[in-house]
Amino acid sequence: EAGVAQSPRYKIIEKRQSVAFWCNPISGHATLYWYQQILGQGPKLLIQFQNNGVVDDSQLPKDRFSAERLKGVDSTLKIQPAKLEDSAVYLCASSLEGVLGNEQYFGPGTRLTVT
Amino acid sequence: AQKVTQAQTEISVVEKEDVTLDCVYETRDTTYYLFWYKQPPSGELVFLIRRNSFDEQNEISGRYSWNFQKSTSSFNFTITASQVVDSAVYFCALSEINAGKSTFGDGTTLTVKP
């Protein structure tokens, strides 16, 4: 079974530029999560989708971050414009259903450096 | 609000020693789930175990064991006879039914030296 795929793996941009990350969850997984992991910290949930609907985006900085999950499968996370403090690893995860007891399967992450 | 505290930032042990990673959580919900994940140097988080708030039985899986105590709001993880391959960052996480999201601790970096 293929795991969660993310691309790109690394990205370096200058502040005020835009960037987009892509995630393809495990086939059949209805729930998709985007996390931000700053060096030395645990993952922080940015947004959670159930199929193509948003379940939670309370910690998403909506003035600069946006995410979509068209057709309930792939998802894209965008930052526009980027700030220095956005430097982090962006993790995508998926789980079977919207039930919180299901474990999450994580992708390898995208390491973003904003200079 | 939910919160997970992993007070041990870094732990270093010598191979074959036993080590316990602490996790303390805060929640107002009576129904919740607790998790442990491992993040090896390669970076990909891997699920280790899940516990729901109604199941306080301790669990053992090979060299790994978990101790869940609601009275102290703790969910500690013990590795017996540690190995170099256990070196990783370990995260404890909490999911509240009502809050609808998962909260992770800041992790404990475990280094096992040969």
PDB file of C-alpha atoms in Angstrom:
ATOM      1  CA  GLU A   1       0.000   0.000   0.000  1.00  0.00           C
ATOM      2  CA  ALA A   2       1.424   3.358  -1.003  1.00  0.00           C
ATOM      3  CA  GLY A   3       1.946   5.871   1.776  1.00  0.00           C
ATOM      4  CA  VAL A   4       1.144   9.565   1.929  1.00  0.00           C
ATOM      5  CA  ALA A   5       2.970  11.404  -0.841  1.00  0.00           C
ATOM      6  CA  GLN A   6       4.129  14.990  -0.605  1.00  0.00           C
ATOM      7  CA  SER A   7       5.956  17.296  -2.959  1.00  0.00           C
ATOM      8  CA  PRO A   8       8.237  19.057  -3.145  1.00  0.00           C
ATOM      9  CA  ARG A   9      10.481  17.710  -0.393  1.00  0.00           C
ATOM     10  CA  TYR A  10      12.428  20.944  -0.072  1.00  0.00           C
ATOM     11  CA  LYS A  11      11.702  24.522  -1.024  1.00  0.00           C
ATOM     12  CA  ILE A  12      13.662  27.723  -0.552  1.00  0.00           C
ATOM     13  CA  ILE A  13      11.963  31.037  -1.250  1.00  0.00           C
ATOM     14  CA  GLU A  14      12.410  34.673  -0.374  1.00  0.00           C
ATOM     15  CA  LYS A  15      10.014  36.436   1.955  1.00  0.00           C
ATOM     16  CA  ARG A  16       6.935  37.850   0.269  1.00  0.00           C
ATOM     17  CA  GLN A  17       7.057  35.142  -2.399  1.00  0.00           C
ATOM     18  CA  SER A  18       4.367  32.498  -2.810  1.00  0.00           C
ATOM     19  CA  VAL A  19       4.687  28.742  -2.435  1.00  0.00           C
ATOM     20  CA  ALA A  20       2.422  25.717  -2.775  1.00  0.00           C
ATOM     21  CA  PHE A  21       2.672  22.224  -1.367  1.00  0.00           C
ATOM     22  CA  TRP A  22       0.923  19.147  -2.656  1.00  0.00           C
ATOM     23  CA  CYS A  23      -0.299  16.069  -0.798  1.00  0.00           C
ATOM     24  CA  ASN A  24      -1.758  12.790  -1.993  1.00  0.00           C
ATOM     25  CA  PRO A  25      -3.196  10.763   0.917  1.00  0.00           C
ATOM     26  CA  ILE A  26      -3.458   7.019   1.235  1.00  0.00           C
ATOM     27  CA  SER A  27      -6.183   5.665  -1.030  1.00  0.00           C
ATOM     28  CA  GLY A  28      -9.507   5.454   0.767  1.00  0.00           C
ATOM     29  CA  HIS A  29      -8.565   7.787   3.608  1.00  0.00           C
ATOM     30  CA  ALA A  30     -11.364  10.300   4.076  1.00  0.00           C
ATOM     31  CA  THR A  31      -9.584  12.606   6.493  1.00  0.00           C
ATOM     32  CA  LEU A  32      -6.591  14.735   5.540  1.00  0.00           C
ATOM     33  CA  TYR A  33      -4.523  16.961   7.815  1.00  0.00           C
ATOM     34  CA  TRP A  34      -1.915  19.655   7.242  1.00  0.00           C
ATOM     35  CA  TYR A  35       0.520  20.337  10.081  1.00  0.00           C
ATOM     36  CA  GLN A  36       3.271  22.871  10.555  1.00  0.00           C
ATOM     37  CA  GLN A  37       6.305  21.611  12.472  1.00  0.00           C
ATOM     38  CA  ILE A  38       8.795  24.252  13.534  1.00  0.00           C
ATOM     39  CA  LEU A  39      12.238  22.976  14.495  1.00  0.00           C
ATOM     40  CA  GLY A  40      12.235  21.625  18.038  1.00  0.00           C
ATOM     41  CA  GLN A  41       8.454  21.615  18.357  1.00  0.00           C
ATOM     42  CA  GLY A  42       5.647  19.176  17.835  1.00  0.00           C
ATOM     43  CA  PRO A  43       3.375  19.298  14.804  1.00  0.00           C
ATOM     44  CA  LYS A  44       0.709  22.001  14.956  1.00  0.00           C
ATOM     45  CA  LEU A  45      -2.529  21.342  13.113  1.00  0.00           C
ATOM     46  CA  LEU A  46      -3.257  23.932  10.445  1.00  0.00           C
ATOM     47  CA  ILE A  47      -6.303  22.441   8.778  1.00  0.00           C
ATOM     48  CA  GLN A  48      -8.289  19.205   8.760  1.00  0.00           C
ATOM     49  CA  PHE A  49     -10.477  18.007   5.883  1.00  0.00           C
ATOM     50  CA  GLN A  50     -13.159  15.337   5.959  1.00  0.00           C
ATOM     51  CA  ASN A  51     -13.525  14.349   2.305  1.00  0.00           C
ATOM     52  CA  ASN A  52     -13.541  17.787   0.638  1.00  0.00           C
ATOM     53  CA  GLY A  53     -15.062  19.713   3.554  1.00  0.00           C
ATOM     54  CA  VAL A  54     -13.139  21.612   6.235  1.00  0.00           C
ATOM     55  CA  VAL A  55     -13.521  20.185   9.758  1.00  0.00           C
ATOM     56  CA  ASP A  56     -11.120  22.489  11.569  1.00  0.00           C
ATOM     57  CA  ASP A  57      -9.036  25.441  10.395  1.00  0.00           C
ATOM     58  CA  SER A  58      -8.922  27.396  13.629  1.00  0.00           C
ATOM     59  CA  GLN A  59      -5.117  27.603  13.629  1.00  0.00           C
ATOM     60  CA  LEU A  60      -4.676  28.420   9.944  1.00  0.00           C
ATOM     61  CA  PRO A  61      -3.399  32.001   9.411  1.00  0.00           C
ATOM     62  CA  LYS A  62      -6.060  32.767   6.849  1.00  0.00           C
ATOM     63  CA  ASP A  63      -4.580  36.097   5.808  1.00  0.00           C
ATOM     64  CA  ARG A  64      -1.725  34.252   4.111  1.00  0.00           C
ATOM     65  CA  PHE A  65      -2.430  30.522   4.147  1.00  0.00           C
ATOM     66  CA  SER A  66      -5.040  28.711   2.108  1.00  0.00           C
ATOM     67  CA  ALA A  67      -5.775  25.061   1.470  1.00  0.00           C
ATOM     68  CA  GLU A  68      -8.103  23.087  -0.692  1.00  0.00           C
ATOM     69  CA  ARG A  69      -8.971  19.478  -1.255  1.00  0.00           C
ATOM     70  CA  LEU A  70     -10.759  19.153  -4.539  1.00  0.00           C
ATOM     71  CA  LYS A  71     -12.705  15.940  -5.150  1.00  0.00           C
ATOM     72  CA  GLY A  72     -11.854  14.747  -1.654  1.00  0.00           C
ATOM     73  CA  VAL A  73      -8.486  13.276  -2.613  1.00  0.00           C
ATOM     74  CA  ASP A  74      -5.387  15.405  -3.262  1.00  0.00           C
ATOM     75  CA  SER A  75      -4.816  18.602  -1.353  1.00  0.00           C
ATOM     76  CA  THR A  76      -2.810  21.766  -1.856  1.00  0.00           C
ATOM     77  CA  LEU A  77      -1.570  24.147   0.836  1.00  0.00           C
ATOM     78  CA  LYS A  78      -0.526  27.630  -0.277  1.00  0.00           C
ATOM     79  CA  ILE A  79       1.304  30.445   1.457  1.00  0.00           C
ATOM     80  CA  GLN A  80       1.049  33.906  -0.049  1.00  0.00           C
ATOM     81  CA  PRO A  81       3.038  35.975   0.841  1.00  0.00           C
ATOM     82  CA  ALA A  82       5.555  34.013   2.895  1.00  0.00           C
ATOM     83  CA  LYS A  83       7.198  35.390   6.026  1.00  0.00           C
ATOM     84  CA  LEU A  84      10.449  34.381   7.686  1.00  0.00           C
ATOM     85  CA  GLU A  85       8.526  32.700  10.519  1.00  0.00           C
ATOM     86  CA  ASP A  86       6.882  30.337   8.032  1.00  0.00           C
ATOM     87  CA  SER A  87      10.160  28.405   7.812  1.00  0.00           C
ATOM     88  CA  ALA A  88       9.181  24.936   8.979  1.00  0.00           C
ATOM     89  CA  VAL A  89       8.391  21.427   7.840  1.00  0.00           C
ATOM     90  CA  TYR A  90       4.864  21.069   6.481  1.00  0.00           C
ATOM     91  CA  LEU A  91       3.453  17.642   7.138  1.00  0.00           C
ATOM     92  CA  CYS A  92       0.476  16.035   5.505  1.00  0.00           C
ATOM     93  CA  ALA A  93      -1.303  13.139   7.172  1.00  0.00           C
ATOM     94  CA  SER A  94      -4.371  11.061   6.464  1.00  0.00           C
ATOM     95  CA  SER A  95      -6.618   8.694   8.372  1.00  0.00           C
ATOM     96  CA  LEU A  96      -9.383   6.293   7.513  1.00  0.00           C
ATOM     97  CA  GLU A  97     -12.354   8.222   8.846  1.00  0.00           C
ATOM     98  CA  GLY A  98     -13.204  11.372  10.722  1.00  0.00           C
ATOM     99  CA  VAL A  99     -13.225   9.511  14.013  1.00  0.00           C
ATOM    100  CA  LEU A 100     -10.506  10.914  16.220  1.00  0.00           C
ATOM    101  CA  GLY A 101      -9.472   7.526  17.464  1.00  0.00           C
ATOM    102  CA  ASN A 102      -7.972   6.563  14.150  1.00  0.00           C
ATOM    103  CA  GLU A 103      -4.238   6.811  13.862  1.00  0.00           C
ATOM    104  CA  GLN A 104      -2.772   9.200  11.348  1.00  0.00           C
ATOM    105  CA  TYR A 105      -0.359   8.238   8.600  1.00  0.00           C
ATOM    106  CA  PHE A 106       2.190  10.927   7.823  1.00  0.00           C
ATOM    107  CA  GLY A 107       4.012  11.848   4.666  1.00  0.00           C
ATOM    108  CA  PRO A 108       7.720  12.734   4.555  1.00  0.00           C
ATOM    109  CA  GLY A 109       7.004  16.467   4.779  1.00  0.00           C
ATOM    110  CA  THR A 110       8.112  19.513   2.840  1.00  0.00           C
ATOM    111  CA  ARG A 111      10.920  21.539   4.394  1.00  0.00           C
ATOM    112  CA  LEU A 112      10.353  25.226   3.656  1.00  0.00           C
ATOM    113  CA  THR A 113      13.071  27.798   4.161  1.00  0.00           C
ATOM    114  CA  VAL A 114      12.108  31.452   3.820  1.00  0.00           C
ATOM    115  CA  THR A 115      15.048  33.829   3.441  1.00  0.00           C
TER     116      THR A 115
ATOM    117  CA  ALA B   1      -8.207  23.745  26.121  1.00  0.00           C
ATOM    118  CA  GLN B   2      -6.219  20.618  25.524  1.00  0.00           C
ATOM    119  CA  LYS B   3      -2.519  20.495  26.229  1.00  0.00           C
ATOM    120  CA  VAL B   4       0.223  17.887  26.097  1.00  0.00           C
ATOM    121  CA  THR B   5       3.451  18.288  28.035  1.00  0.00           C
ATOM    122  CA  GLN B   6       6.580  16.257  27.449  1.00  0.00           C
ATOM    123  CA  ALA B   7       8.907  17.665  30.068  1.00  0.00           C
ATOM    124  CA  GLN B   8      11.953  15.697  28.946  1.00  0.00           C
ATOM    125  CA  THR B   9      13.433  17.526  25.982  1.00  0.00           C
ATOM    126  CA  GLU B  10      16.354  15.151  25.478  1.00  0.00           C
ATOM    127  CA  ILE B  11      17.332  11.792  26.947  1.00  0.00           C
ATOM    128  CA  SER B  12      20.555   9.927  26.323  1.00  0.00           C
ATOM    129  CA  VAL B  13      21.066   6.309  27.343  1.00  0.00           C
ATOM    130  CA  VAL B  14      23.493   3.530  26.603  1.00  0.00           C
ATOM    131  CA  GLU B  15      22.291   0.547  24.628  1.00  0.00           C
ATOM    132  CA  LYS B  16      20.399  -2.067  26.667  1.00  0.00           C
ATOM    133  CA  GLU B  17      19.316   0.423  29.307  1.00  0.00           C
ATOM    134  CA  ASP B  18      15.620   0.871  29.999  1.00  0.00           C
ATOM    135  CA  VAL B  19      14.173   4.325  29.409  1.00  0.00           C
ATOM    136  CA  THR B  20      10.819   5.937  30.189  1.00  0.00           C
ATOM    137  CA  LEU B  21       9.415   8.877  28.274  1.00  0.00           C
ATOM    138  CA  ASP B  22       6.893  10.961  30.182  1.00  0.00           C
ATOM    139  CA  CYS B  23       3.683  12.473  28.851  1.00  0.00           C
ATOM    140  CA  VAL B  24       1.224  14.564  30.855  1.00  0.00           C
ATOM    141  CA  TYR B  25      -1.965  15.882  29.317  1.00  0.00           C
ATOM    142  CA  GLU B  26      -4.747  18.307  30.142  1.00  0.00           C
ATOM    143  CA  THR B  27      -8.289  17.987  28.920  1.00  0.00           C
ATOM    144  CA  ARG B  28     -11.815  18.844  29.995  1.00  0.00           C
ATOM    145  CA  ASP B  29     -13.322  16.061  27.951  1.00  0.00           C
ATOM    146  CA  THR B  30     -14.194  12.709  29.443  1.00  0.00           C
ATOM    147  CA  THR B  31     -13.786  11.019  26.069  1.00  0.00           C
ATOM    148  CA  TYR B  32     -10.457  11.354  24.342  1.00  0.00           C
ATOM    149  CA  TYR B  33      -7.645   9.419  22.698  1.00  0.00           C
ATOM    150  CA  LEU B  34      -3.950   9.389  23.444  1.00  0.00           C
ATOM    151  CA  PHE B  35      -1.238   8.455  20.964  1.00  0.00           C
ATOM    152  CA  TRP B  36       2.492   7.958  20.731  1.00  0.00           C
ATOM    153  CA  TYR B  37       4.348   8.593  17.479  1.00  0.00           C
ATOM    154  CA  LYS B  38       7.998   8.063  16.584  1.00  0.00           C
ATOM    155  CA  GLN B  39       9.895  10.427  14.282  1.00  0.00           C
ATOM    156  CA  PRO B  40      13.212   8.855  13.209  1.00  0.00           C
ATOM    157  CA  PRO B  41      15.984  10.919  11.636  1.00  0.00           C
ATOM    158  CA  SER B  42      14.418  10.321   8.223  1.00  0.00           C
ATOM    159  CA  GLY B  43      11.599  12.600   9.385  1.00  0.00           C
ATOM    160  CA  GLU B  44       8.413  10.613   8.804  1.00  0.00           C
ATOM    161  CA  LEU B  45       6.196  10.228  11.889  1.00  0.00           C
ATOM    162  CA  VAL B  46       5.177   6.670  12.588  1.00  0.00           C
ATOM    163  CA  PHE B  47       2.207   5.639  14.720  1.00  0.00           C
ATOM    164  CA  LEU B  48       3.086   3.466  17.736  1.00  0.00           C
ATOM    165  CA  ILE B  49       0.001   3.168  19.917  1.00  0.00           C
ATOM    166  CA  ARG B  50      -3.483   4.520  20.618  1.00  0.00           C
ATOM    167  CA  ARG B  51      -5.417   4.514  23.890  1.00  0.00           C
ATOM    168  CA  ASN B  52      -8.951   5.725  24.568  1.00  0.00           C
ATOM    169  CA  SER B  53      -9.873   7.363  27.846  1.00  0.00           C
ATOM    170  CA  PHE B  54     -11.949   4.403  28.999  1.00  0.00           C
ATOM    171  CA  ASP B  55      -9.169   1.870  28.645  1.00  0.00           C
ATOM    172  CA  GLU B  56      -6.579   2.156  31.394  1.00  0.00           C
ATOM    173  CA  GLN B  57      -5.031  -1.225  30.803  1.00  0.00           C
ATOM    174  CA  ASN B  58      -1.316  -1.067  30.309  1.00  0.00           C
ATOM    175  CA  GLU B  59      -0.022  -2.477  27.075  1.00  0.00           C
ATOM    176  CA  ILE B  60       3.146  -4.266  26.121  1.00  0.00           C
ATOM    177  CA  SER B  61       4.391  -4.777  22.598  1.00  0.00           C
ATOM    178  CA  GLY B  62       7.782  -6.413  22.449  1.00  0.00           C
ATOM    179  CA  ARG B  63      10.266  -4.049  24.086  1.00  0.00           C
ATOM    180  CA  TYR B  64       7.691  -1.257  24.257  1.00  0.00           C
ATOM    181  CA  SER B  65       5.200  -0.730  27.062  1.00  0.00           C
ATOM    182  CA  TRP B  66       2.766   2.033  27.917  1.00  0.00           C
ATOM    183  CA  ASN B  67       1.375   3.086  31.283  1.00  0.00           C
ATOM    184  CA  PHE B  68      -1.869   5.082  31.193  1.00  0.00           C
ATOM    185  CA  GLN B  69      -3.043   6.634  34.478  1.00  0.00           C
ATOM    186  CA  LYS B  70      -6.107   8.888  34.364  1.00  0.00           C
ATOM    187  CA  SER B  71      -5.649   9.840  38.019  1.00  0.00           C
ATOM    188  CA  THR B  72      -2.402  11.621  37.161  1.00  0.00           C
ATOM    189  CA  SER B  73      -3.287  12.441  33.526  1.00  0.00           C
ATOM    190  CA  SER B  74      -0.206  10.620  32.333  1.00  0.00           C
ATOM    191  CA  PHE B  75       0.546   8.278  29.462  1.00  0.00           C
ATOM    192  CA  ASN B  76       4.162   7.183  29.814  1.00  0.00           C
ATOM    193  CA  PHE B  77       6.155   5.105  27.361  1.00  0.00           C
ATOM    194  CA  THR B  78       8.908   2.690  28.375  1.00  0.00           C
ATOM    195  CA  ILE B  79      11.473   1.084  26.106  1.00  0.00           C
ATOM    196  CA  THR B  80      13.121  -1.957  27.638  1.00  0.00           C
ATOM    197  CA  ALA B  81      16.645  -2.930  26.614  1.00  0.00           C
ATOM    198  CA  SER B  82      17.006   0.065  24.316  1.00  0.00           C
ATOM    199  CA  GLN B  83      18.736  -0.262  20.956  1.00  0.00           C
ATOM    200  CA  VAL B  84      20.505   2.243  18.730  1.00  0.00           C
ATOM    201  CA  VAL B  85      17.596   2.023  16.265  1.00  0.00           C
ATOM    202  CA  ASP B  86      15.319   3.447  18.956  1.00  0.00           C
ATOM    203  CA  SER B  87      17.059   6.799  18.563  1.00  0.00           C
ATOM    204  CA  ALA B  88      14.372   9.218  17.407  1.00  0.00           C
ATOM    205  CA  VAL B  89      12.048  11.963  18.530  1.00  0.00           C
ATOM    206  CA  TYR B  90       8.962  10.614  20.270  1.00  0.00           C
ATOM    207  CA  PHE B  91       5.703  12.562  20.358  1.00  0.00           C
ATOM    208  CA  CYS B  92       2.709  12.137  22.596  1.00  0.00           C
ATOM    209  CA  ALA B  93      -0.614  13.397  21.192  1.00  0.00           C
ATOM    210  CA  LEU B  94      -4.148  13.956  22.472  1.00  0.00           C
ATOM    211  CA  SER B  95      -7.412  14.017  20.514  1.00  0.00           C
ATOM    212  CA  GLU B  96     -10.525  15.298  22.242  1.00  0.00           C
ATOM    213  CA  ILE B  97     -13.879  14.246  20.858  1.00  0.00           C
ATOM    214  CA  ASN B  98     -15.412  17.691  21.386  1.00  0.00           C
ATOM    215  CA  ALA B  99     -12.435  19.796  20.282  1.00  0.00           C
ATOM    216  CA  GLY B 100     -12.210  17.887  17.038  1.00  0.00           C
ATOM    217  CA  LYS B 101      -8.463  18.122  16.584  1.00  0.00           C
ATOM    218  CA  SER B 102      -5.206  16.559  17.699  1.00  0.00           C
ATOM    219  CA  THR B 103      -2.652  18.284  19.905  1.00  0.00           C
ATOM    220  CA  PHE B 104       0.945  17.117  19.978  1.00  0.00           C
ATOM    221  CA  GLY B 105       3.557  17.605  22.664  1.00  0.00           C
ATOM    222  CA  ASP B 106       6.912  19.096  21.709  1.00  0.00           C
ATOM    223  CA  GLY B 107       8.570  15.716  21.713  1.00  0.00           C
ATOM    224  CA  THR B 108      11.414  13.969  23.520  1.00  0.00           C
ATOM    225  CA  THR B 109      14.630  13.329  21.624  1.00  0.00           C
ATOM    226  CA  LEU B 110      15.993   9.933  22.592  1.00  0.00           C
ATOM    227  CA  THR B 111      19.590   9.081  21.791  1.00  0.00           C
ATOM    228  CA  VAL B 112      20.733   5.523  22.360  1.00  0.00           C
ATOM    229  CA  LYS B 113      24.499   5.157  22.295  1.00  0.00           C
ATOM    230  CA  PRO B 114      26.219   1.877  21.470  1.00  0.00           C
TER     231      PRO B 114
END
